[in-house]
Short mmCIF file of C-alpha atoms and ligand atoms in Angstrom, two decimals:
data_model
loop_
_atom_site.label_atom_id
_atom_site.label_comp_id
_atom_site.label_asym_id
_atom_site.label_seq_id
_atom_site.Cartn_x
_atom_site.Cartn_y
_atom_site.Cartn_z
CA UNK A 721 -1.96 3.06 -62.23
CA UNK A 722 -4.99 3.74 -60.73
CA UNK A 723 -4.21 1.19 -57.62
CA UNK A 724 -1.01 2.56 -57.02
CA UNK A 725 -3.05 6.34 -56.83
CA UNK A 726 -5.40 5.47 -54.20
CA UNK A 727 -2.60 3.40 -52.75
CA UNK A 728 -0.79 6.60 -52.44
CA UNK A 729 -3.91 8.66 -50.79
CA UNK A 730 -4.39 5.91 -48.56
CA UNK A 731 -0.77 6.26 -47.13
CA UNK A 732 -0.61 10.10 -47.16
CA UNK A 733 -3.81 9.89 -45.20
CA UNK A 734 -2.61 7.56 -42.73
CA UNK A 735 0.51 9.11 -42.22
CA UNK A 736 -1.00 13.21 -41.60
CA UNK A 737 -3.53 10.98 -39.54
CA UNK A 738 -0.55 9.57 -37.39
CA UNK A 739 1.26 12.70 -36.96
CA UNK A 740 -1.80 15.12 -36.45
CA UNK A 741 -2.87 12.90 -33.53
CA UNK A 742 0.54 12.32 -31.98
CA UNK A 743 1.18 15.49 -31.34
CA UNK A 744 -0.52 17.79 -28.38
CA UNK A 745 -3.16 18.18 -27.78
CA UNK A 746 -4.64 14.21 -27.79
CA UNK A 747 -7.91 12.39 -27.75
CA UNK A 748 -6.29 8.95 -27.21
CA UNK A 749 -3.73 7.06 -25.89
CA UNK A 750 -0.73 6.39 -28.08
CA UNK A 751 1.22 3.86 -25.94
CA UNK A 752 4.99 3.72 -26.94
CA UNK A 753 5.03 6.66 -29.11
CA UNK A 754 6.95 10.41 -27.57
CA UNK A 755 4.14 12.13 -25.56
CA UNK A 756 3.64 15.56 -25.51
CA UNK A 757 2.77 17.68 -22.35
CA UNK A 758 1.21 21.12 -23.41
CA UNK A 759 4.42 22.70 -23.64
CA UNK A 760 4.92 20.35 -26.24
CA UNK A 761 8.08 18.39 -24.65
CA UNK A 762 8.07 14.92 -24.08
CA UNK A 763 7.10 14.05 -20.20
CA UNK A 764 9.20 13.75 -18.16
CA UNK A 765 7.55 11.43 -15.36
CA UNK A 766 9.34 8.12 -15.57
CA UNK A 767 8.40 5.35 -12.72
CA UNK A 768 5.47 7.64 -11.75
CA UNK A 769 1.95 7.07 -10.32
CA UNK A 770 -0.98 9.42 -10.44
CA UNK A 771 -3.01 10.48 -7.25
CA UNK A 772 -6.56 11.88 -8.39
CA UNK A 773 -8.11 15.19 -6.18
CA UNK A 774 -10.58 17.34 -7.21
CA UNK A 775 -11.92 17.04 -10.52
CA UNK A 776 -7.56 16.74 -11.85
CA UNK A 777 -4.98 13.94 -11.75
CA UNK A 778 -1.78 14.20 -10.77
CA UNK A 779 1.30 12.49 -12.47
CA UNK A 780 4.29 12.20 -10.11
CA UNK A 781 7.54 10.75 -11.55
CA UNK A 782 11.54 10.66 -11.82
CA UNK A 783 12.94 13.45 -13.91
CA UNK A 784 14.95 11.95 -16.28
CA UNK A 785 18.08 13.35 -18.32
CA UNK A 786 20.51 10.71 -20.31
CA UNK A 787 21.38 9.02 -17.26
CA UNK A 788 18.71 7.68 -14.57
CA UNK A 789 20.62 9.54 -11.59
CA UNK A 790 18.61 12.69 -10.07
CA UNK A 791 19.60 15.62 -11.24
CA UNK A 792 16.34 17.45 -10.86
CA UNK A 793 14.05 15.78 -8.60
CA UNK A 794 10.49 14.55 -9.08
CA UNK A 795 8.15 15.83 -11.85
CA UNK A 796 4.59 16.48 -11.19
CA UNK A 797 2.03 16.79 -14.27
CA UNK A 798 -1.83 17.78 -13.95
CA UNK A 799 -4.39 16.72 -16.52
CA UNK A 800 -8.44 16.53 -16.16
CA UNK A 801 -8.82 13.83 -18.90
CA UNK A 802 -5.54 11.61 -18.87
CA UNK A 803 -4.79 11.95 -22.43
CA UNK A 804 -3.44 15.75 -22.42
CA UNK A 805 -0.63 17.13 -19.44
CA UNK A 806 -0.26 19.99 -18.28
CA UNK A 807 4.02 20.41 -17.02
CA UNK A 808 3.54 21.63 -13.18
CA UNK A 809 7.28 21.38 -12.28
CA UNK A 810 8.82 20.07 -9.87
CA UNK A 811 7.29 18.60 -6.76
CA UNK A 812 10.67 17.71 -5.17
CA UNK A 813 13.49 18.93 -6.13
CA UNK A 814 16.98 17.86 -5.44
CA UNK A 815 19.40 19.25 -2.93
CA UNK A 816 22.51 21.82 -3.72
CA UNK A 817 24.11 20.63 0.18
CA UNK A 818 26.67 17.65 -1.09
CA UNK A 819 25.68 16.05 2.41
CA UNK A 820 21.88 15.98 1.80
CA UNK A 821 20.36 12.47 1.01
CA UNK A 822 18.58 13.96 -1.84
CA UNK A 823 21.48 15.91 -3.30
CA UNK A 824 22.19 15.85 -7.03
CA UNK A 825 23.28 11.92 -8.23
CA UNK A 826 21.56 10.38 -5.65
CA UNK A 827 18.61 7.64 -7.29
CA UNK A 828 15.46 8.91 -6.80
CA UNK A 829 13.22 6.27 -8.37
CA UNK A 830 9.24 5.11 -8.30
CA UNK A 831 7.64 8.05 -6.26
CA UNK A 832 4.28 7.69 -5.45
CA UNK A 833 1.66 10.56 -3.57
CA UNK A 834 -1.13 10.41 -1.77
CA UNK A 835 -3.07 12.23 0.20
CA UNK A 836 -4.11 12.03 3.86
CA UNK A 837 -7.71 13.07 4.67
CA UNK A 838 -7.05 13.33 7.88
CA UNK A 839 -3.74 16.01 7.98
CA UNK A 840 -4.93 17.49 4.98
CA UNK A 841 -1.38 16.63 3.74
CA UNK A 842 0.00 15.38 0.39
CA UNK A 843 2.17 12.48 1.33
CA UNK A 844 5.20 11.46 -1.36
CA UNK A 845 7.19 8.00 -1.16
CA UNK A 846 9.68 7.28 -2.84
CA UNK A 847 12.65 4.74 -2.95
CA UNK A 848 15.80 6.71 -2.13
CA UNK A 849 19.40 5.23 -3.23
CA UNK A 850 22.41 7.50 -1.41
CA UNK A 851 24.42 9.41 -3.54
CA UNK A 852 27.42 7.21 -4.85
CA UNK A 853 26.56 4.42 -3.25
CA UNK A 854 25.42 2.37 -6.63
CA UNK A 855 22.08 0.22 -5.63
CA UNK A 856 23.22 -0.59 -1.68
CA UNK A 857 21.26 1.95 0.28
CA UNK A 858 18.08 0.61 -0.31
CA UNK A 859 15.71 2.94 1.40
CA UNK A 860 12.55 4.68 1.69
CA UNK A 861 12.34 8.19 1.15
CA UNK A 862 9.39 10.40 2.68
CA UNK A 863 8.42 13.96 1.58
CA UNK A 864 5.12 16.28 2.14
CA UNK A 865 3.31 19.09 0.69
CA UNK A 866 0.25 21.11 1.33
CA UNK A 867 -0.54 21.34 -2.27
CA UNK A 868 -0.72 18.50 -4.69
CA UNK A 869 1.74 20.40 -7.39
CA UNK A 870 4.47 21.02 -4.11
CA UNK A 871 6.72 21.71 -3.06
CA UNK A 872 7.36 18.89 -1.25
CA UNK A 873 9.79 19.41 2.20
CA UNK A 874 12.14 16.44 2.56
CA UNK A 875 11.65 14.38 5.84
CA UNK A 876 13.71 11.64 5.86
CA UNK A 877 14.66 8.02 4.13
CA UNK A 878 15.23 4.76 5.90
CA UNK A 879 15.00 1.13 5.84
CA UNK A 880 11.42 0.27 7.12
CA UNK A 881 10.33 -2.40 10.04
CA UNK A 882 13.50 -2.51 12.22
CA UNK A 883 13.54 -4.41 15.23
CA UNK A 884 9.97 -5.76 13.85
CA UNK A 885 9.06 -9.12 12.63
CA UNK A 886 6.74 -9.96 9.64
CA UNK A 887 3.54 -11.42 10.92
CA UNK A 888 3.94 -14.47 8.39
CA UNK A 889 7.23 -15.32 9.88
CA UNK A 890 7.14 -18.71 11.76
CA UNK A 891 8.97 -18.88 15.45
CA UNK A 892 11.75 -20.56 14.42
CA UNK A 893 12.89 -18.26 11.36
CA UNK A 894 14.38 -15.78 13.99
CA UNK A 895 17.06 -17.61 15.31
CA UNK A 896 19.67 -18.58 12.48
CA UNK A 897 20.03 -22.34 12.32
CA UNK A 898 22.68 -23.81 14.19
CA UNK A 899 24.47 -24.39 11.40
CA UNK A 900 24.62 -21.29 9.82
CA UNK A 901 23.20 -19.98 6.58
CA UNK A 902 23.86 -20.26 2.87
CA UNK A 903 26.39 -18.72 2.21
CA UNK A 904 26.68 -19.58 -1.49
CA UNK A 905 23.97 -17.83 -3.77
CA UNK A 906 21.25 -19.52 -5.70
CA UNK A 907 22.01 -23.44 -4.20
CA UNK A 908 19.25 -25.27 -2.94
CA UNK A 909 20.58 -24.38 0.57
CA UNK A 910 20.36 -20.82 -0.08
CA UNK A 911 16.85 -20.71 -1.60
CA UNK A 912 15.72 -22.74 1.84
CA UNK A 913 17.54 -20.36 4.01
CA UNK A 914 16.09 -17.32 2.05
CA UNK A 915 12.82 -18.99 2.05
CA UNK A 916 13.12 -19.35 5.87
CA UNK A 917 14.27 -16.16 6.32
CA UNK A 918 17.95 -15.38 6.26
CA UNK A 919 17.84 -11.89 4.76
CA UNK A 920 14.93 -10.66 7.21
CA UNK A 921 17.36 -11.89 10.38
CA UNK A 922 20.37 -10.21 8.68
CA UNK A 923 18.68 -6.62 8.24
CA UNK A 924 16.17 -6.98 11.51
CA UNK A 925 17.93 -4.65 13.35
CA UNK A 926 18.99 -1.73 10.89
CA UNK A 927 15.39 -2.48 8.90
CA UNK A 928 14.63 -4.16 6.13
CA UNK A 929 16.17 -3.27 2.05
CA UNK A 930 13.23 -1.00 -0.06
CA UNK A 931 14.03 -0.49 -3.59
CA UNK A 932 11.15 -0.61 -5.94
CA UNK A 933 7.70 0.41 -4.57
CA UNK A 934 4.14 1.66 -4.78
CA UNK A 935 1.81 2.63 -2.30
CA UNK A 936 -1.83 1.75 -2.49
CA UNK A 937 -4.55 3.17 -0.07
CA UNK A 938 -7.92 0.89 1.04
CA UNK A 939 -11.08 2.02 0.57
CA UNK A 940 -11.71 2.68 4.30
CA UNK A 941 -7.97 4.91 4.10
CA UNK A 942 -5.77 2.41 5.35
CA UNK A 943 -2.34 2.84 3.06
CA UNK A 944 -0.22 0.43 2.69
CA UNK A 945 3.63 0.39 1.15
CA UNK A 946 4.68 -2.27 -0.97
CA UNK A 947 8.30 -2.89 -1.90
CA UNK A 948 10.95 -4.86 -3.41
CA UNK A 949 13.33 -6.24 -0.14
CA UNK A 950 15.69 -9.27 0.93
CA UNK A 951 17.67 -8.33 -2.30
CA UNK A 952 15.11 -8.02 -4.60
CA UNK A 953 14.20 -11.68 -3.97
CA UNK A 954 10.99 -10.84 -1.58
CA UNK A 955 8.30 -8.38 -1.55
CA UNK A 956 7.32 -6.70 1.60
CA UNK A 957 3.59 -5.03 2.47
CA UNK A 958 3.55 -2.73 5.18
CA UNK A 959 0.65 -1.15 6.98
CA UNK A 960 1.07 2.95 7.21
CA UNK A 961 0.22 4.86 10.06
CA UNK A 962 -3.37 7.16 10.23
CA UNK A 963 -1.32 9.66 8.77
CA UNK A 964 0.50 8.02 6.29
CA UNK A 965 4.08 9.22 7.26
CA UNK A 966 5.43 6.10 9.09
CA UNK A 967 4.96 2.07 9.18
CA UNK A 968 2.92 0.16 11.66
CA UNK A 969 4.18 -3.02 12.52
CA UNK A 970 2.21 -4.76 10.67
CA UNK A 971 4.05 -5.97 7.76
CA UNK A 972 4.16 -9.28 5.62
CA UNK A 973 6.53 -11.39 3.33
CA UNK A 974 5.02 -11.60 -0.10
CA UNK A 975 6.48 -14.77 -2.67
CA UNK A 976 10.05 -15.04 -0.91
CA UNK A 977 12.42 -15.96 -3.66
CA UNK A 978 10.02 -14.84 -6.23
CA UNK A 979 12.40 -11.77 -7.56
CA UNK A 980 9.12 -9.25 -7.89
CA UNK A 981 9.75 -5.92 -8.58
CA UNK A 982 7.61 -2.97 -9.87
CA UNK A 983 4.98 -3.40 -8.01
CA UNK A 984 1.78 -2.00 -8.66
CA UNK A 985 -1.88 -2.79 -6.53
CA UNK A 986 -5.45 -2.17 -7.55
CA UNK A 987 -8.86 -2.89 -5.76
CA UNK A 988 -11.61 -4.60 -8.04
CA UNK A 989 -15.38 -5.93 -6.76
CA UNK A 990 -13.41 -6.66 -3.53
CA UNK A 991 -10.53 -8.42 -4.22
CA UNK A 992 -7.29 -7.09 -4.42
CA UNK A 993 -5.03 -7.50 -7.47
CA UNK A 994 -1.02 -7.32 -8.02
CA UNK A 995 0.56 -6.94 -11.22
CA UNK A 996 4.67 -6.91 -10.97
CA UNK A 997 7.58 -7.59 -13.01
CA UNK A 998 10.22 -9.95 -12.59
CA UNK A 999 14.38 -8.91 -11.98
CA UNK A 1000 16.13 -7.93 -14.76
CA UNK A 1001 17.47 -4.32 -14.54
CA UNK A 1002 16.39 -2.12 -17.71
CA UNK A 1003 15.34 -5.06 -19.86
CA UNK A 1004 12.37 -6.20 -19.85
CA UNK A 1005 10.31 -9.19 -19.24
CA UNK A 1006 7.64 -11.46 -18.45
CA UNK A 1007 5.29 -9.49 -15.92
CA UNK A 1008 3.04 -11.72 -13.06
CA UNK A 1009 -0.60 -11.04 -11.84
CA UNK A 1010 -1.73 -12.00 -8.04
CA UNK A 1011 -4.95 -11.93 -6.38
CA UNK A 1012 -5.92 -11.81 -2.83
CA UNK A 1013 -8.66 -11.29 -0.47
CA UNK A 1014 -6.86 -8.97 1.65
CA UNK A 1015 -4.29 -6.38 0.67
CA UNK A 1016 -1.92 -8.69 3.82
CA UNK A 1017 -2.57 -11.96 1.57
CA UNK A 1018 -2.24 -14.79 1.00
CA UNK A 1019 -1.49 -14.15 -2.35
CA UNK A 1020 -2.51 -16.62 -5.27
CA UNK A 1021 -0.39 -16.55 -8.36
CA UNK A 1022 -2.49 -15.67 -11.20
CA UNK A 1023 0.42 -15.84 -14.29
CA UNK A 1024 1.34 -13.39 -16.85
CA UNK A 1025 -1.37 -10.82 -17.23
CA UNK A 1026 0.29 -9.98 -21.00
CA UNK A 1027 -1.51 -11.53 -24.09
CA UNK A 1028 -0.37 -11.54 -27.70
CA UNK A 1029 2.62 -10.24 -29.50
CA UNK A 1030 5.77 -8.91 -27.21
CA UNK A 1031 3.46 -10.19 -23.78
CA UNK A 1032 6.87 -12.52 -22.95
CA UNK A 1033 8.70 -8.75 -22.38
CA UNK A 1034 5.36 -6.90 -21.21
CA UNK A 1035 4.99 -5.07 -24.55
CA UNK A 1036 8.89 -4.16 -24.03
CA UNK A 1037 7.70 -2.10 -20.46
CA UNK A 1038 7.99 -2.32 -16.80
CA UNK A 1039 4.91 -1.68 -14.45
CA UNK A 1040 5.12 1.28 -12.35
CA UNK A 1041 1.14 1.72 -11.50
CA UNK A 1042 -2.68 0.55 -11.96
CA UNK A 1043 -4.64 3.67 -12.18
CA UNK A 1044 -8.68 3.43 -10.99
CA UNK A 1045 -9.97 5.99 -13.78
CA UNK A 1046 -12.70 8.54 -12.26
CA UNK A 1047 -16.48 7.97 -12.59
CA UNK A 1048 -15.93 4.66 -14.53
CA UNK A 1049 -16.62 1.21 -13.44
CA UNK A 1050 -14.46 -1.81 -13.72
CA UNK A 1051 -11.82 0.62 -15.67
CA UNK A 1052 -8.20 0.51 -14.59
CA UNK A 1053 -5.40 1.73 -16.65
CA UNK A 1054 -1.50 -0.61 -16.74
CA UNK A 1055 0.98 2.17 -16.72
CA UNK A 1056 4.71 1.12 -17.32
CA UNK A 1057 7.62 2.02 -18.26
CA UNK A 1058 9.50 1.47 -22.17
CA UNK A 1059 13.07 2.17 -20.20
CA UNK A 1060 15.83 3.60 -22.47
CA UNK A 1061 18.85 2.70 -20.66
CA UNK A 1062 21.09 4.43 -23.16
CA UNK A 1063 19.19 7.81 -22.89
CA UNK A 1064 16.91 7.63 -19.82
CA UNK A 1065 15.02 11.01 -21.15
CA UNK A 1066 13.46 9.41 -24.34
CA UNK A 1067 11.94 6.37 -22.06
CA UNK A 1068 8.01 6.00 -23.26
CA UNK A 1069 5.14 5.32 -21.70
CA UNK A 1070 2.88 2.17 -22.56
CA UNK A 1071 -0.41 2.83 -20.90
CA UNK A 1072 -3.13 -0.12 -21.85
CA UNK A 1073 -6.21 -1.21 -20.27
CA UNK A 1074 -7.03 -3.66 -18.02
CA UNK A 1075 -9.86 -6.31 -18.76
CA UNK A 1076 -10.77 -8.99 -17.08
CA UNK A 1077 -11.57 -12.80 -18.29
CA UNK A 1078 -12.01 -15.63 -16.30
CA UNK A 1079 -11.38 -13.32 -13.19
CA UNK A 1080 -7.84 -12.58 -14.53
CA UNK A 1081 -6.36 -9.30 -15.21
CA UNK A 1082 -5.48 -9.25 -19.31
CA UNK A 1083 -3.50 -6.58 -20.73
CA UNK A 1084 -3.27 -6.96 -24.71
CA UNK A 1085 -1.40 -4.09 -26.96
CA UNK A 1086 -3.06 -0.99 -28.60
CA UNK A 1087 -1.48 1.01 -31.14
CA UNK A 1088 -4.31 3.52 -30.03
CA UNK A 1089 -7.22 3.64 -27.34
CA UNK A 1090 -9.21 5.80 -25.49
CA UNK A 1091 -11.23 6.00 -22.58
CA UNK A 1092 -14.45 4.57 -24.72
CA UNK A 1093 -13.10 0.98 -24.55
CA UNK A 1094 -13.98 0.90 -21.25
CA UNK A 1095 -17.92 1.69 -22.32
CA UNK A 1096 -18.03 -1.54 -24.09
CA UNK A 1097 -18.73 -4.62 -21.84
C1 DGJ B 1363 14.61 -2.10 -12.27
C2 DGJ B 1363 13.75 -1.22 -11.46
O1 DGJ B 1363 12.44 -1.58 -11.64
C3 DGJ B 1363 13.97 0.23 -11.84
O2 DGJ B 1363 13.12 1.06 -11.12
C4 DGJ B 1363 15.40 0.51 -11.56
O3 DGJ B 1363 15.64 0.41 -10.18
C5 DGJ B 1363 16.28 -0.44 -12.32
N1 DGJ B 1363 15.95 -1.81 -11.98
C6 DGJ B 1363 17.73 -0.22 -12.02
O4 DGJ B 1363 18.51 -1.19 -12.67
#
């Protein structure tokens, strides 16, 4: 009798604990569970990244409804301790004219801001898929603001590096064999040909696919964009211009044939790590970890960051960002994606921290953290 009492205390108290502290406002990170903003809605900020100014951060991210098309625009969210958000609207919203690339039910997916110390601008990218067109547009889209919270004015979209090619592309790759490439998918043919660089020739002049994507800036300002190309098969790094609103031509091939998408880079005691996902729509799977000296490679394979329970499917998540937190050392947060294909709006967030052993970035599950893990050593 008595067991089964302080059995009973023991649950009530861990439930009321549960659903006091999942609830705005927070003190901790509650990956996988709804999230409150201080409106008390869940956020809305799916595929986002977070650009720090000031003494706030800034969450950008898709506004989601049932389905993943835009029918809104991009979310922005402010916060000066990471665990509590602040709704700030929307940074860029769609467009009413049916002829506008950003018009209602086009795929506005991954955006990612940062800002320019030299224009003084806020600089959003974003990958851009043309209303009704499914998955084939497979383009860049480029926005600016003078404020961090927008509104963002819509420049353009594109595919990037046209009539440019990689500088890891050998001499030979830009003429198309004599006799012809693959032209059957996934044969040993095909993999060489992709390898040596049939889906760069085909797209050289009208530029070069960009579906998922992140943008990561240097220490010395030097921005670089980072996306998912040749079919998904490929990713591309590109060098950005001084002011961040257009490519230089200095851009590589990253693992051709290794189907990374997601991508997401972060600087640590000067080396450059990539954490990705591999190609499998909504569902979710095993995610990769790189390291390099220089944000242009070579990249070394580093396996699957993920330890413990669920690390085969990433915790059931999808990377979308590494973000450096403020005035701490060595302390980087994985932000990704739970997607809900079946009602896009109810996607979670798993946000877990980064450690590092052997030189490796691990990621292992937490019901609930806080910013304190990252005092222990
Ligand atoms: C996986 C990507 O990572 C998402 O951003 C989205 O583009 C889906 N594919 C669409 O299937």
């Amino acid at each position: 009798m008595e067991r089964k009492v302080i059995f009973l205390v023991f649950l009530v108290n861990s439930l009321s604990i549960t659903a006091q502290e999942t609830t705005y406002p927070y003190d901790a990170f509650y990956p996988g569970t709804i999230w409150e903003d201080s409106g008390e809605n869940h956020i809305n900020a799916h595929g986002g990244g977070i650009m720090f100014k000031g003494d706030t951060y800034y969450w950008y991210g898709e506004h989601k409804g049932k389905s993943s098309k835009a029918r809104v625009g991009i979310n922005v969210y402010s916060s000066k301790d990471l665990y509590n958000w602040k709704k700030e609207g929307v940074a860029l919203a769609v467009e009413d004219d049916p002829d506008s690339e950003i018009t209602g039910g086009s795929v506005m997916e991954r955006p990612k801001v940062v800002y320019n110390e030299k224009t003084g601008k806020y600089v959003m990218w974003f990958h851009l898929e043309l209303k009704g067109q499914g998955y084939a547009a497979a383009r860049t889209g480029l926005a600016v603001s003078d404020n961090p919270t927008g509104p963002f004015e819509y420049l353009k979209s594109f595919r990037p590096n046209a009539g440019v090619w990689p500088k890891n592309f050998k001499e030979e790759w830009k003429e198309t064999p004599e006799d012809g490439d693959a032209e059957e998918w996934w044969t040993d043919e095909w993999y060489k040909a992709l390898n040596d660089g049939m889906f760069v020739r085909r797209d050289f002049e009208d530029g070069q696919m960009a579906r998922d994507m992140t943008v990561f800036v240097d220490d010395d300002g030097t921005a670089y964009h980072i996306h998912s190309s040749e079919e998904n098969q490929t990713l591309h790094i590109s060098e950005l211009t001084d002011d961040y609103l257009g490519f230089t031509d200095n851009w590589v091939r990253v693992k051709p044939g290794g189907q990374n998408e997601a991508p997401t880079i972060f600087k640590h005691k000067e080396h450059y790590y990539m954490i990705t996902s591999g190609l499998t729509g909504w569902e979710p799977n095993k995610a990769r970890s790189f390291k390099a000296e220089s944000v242009m490679g070579p990249w070394k394979g580093l396996g699957n960051p993920a330890k413990g329970e669920e690390a085969n499917v990433t915790f059931r998540s999808q990377s979308t960002f590494v973000l450096p937190v403020q005035g701490k050392e060595n302390a980087y947060i994985f932000m990704a994606d739970r997607w809900k294909p079946d009602n896009h709006i109810d996607g979670r967030y798993i946000w877990l921290p980064i450690e590092f052993k052997n030189d490796k970035p691990i990621i292992e599950w937490h019901d609930q953290w806080d910013l304190s893990f990252f005092n222990e050593e």
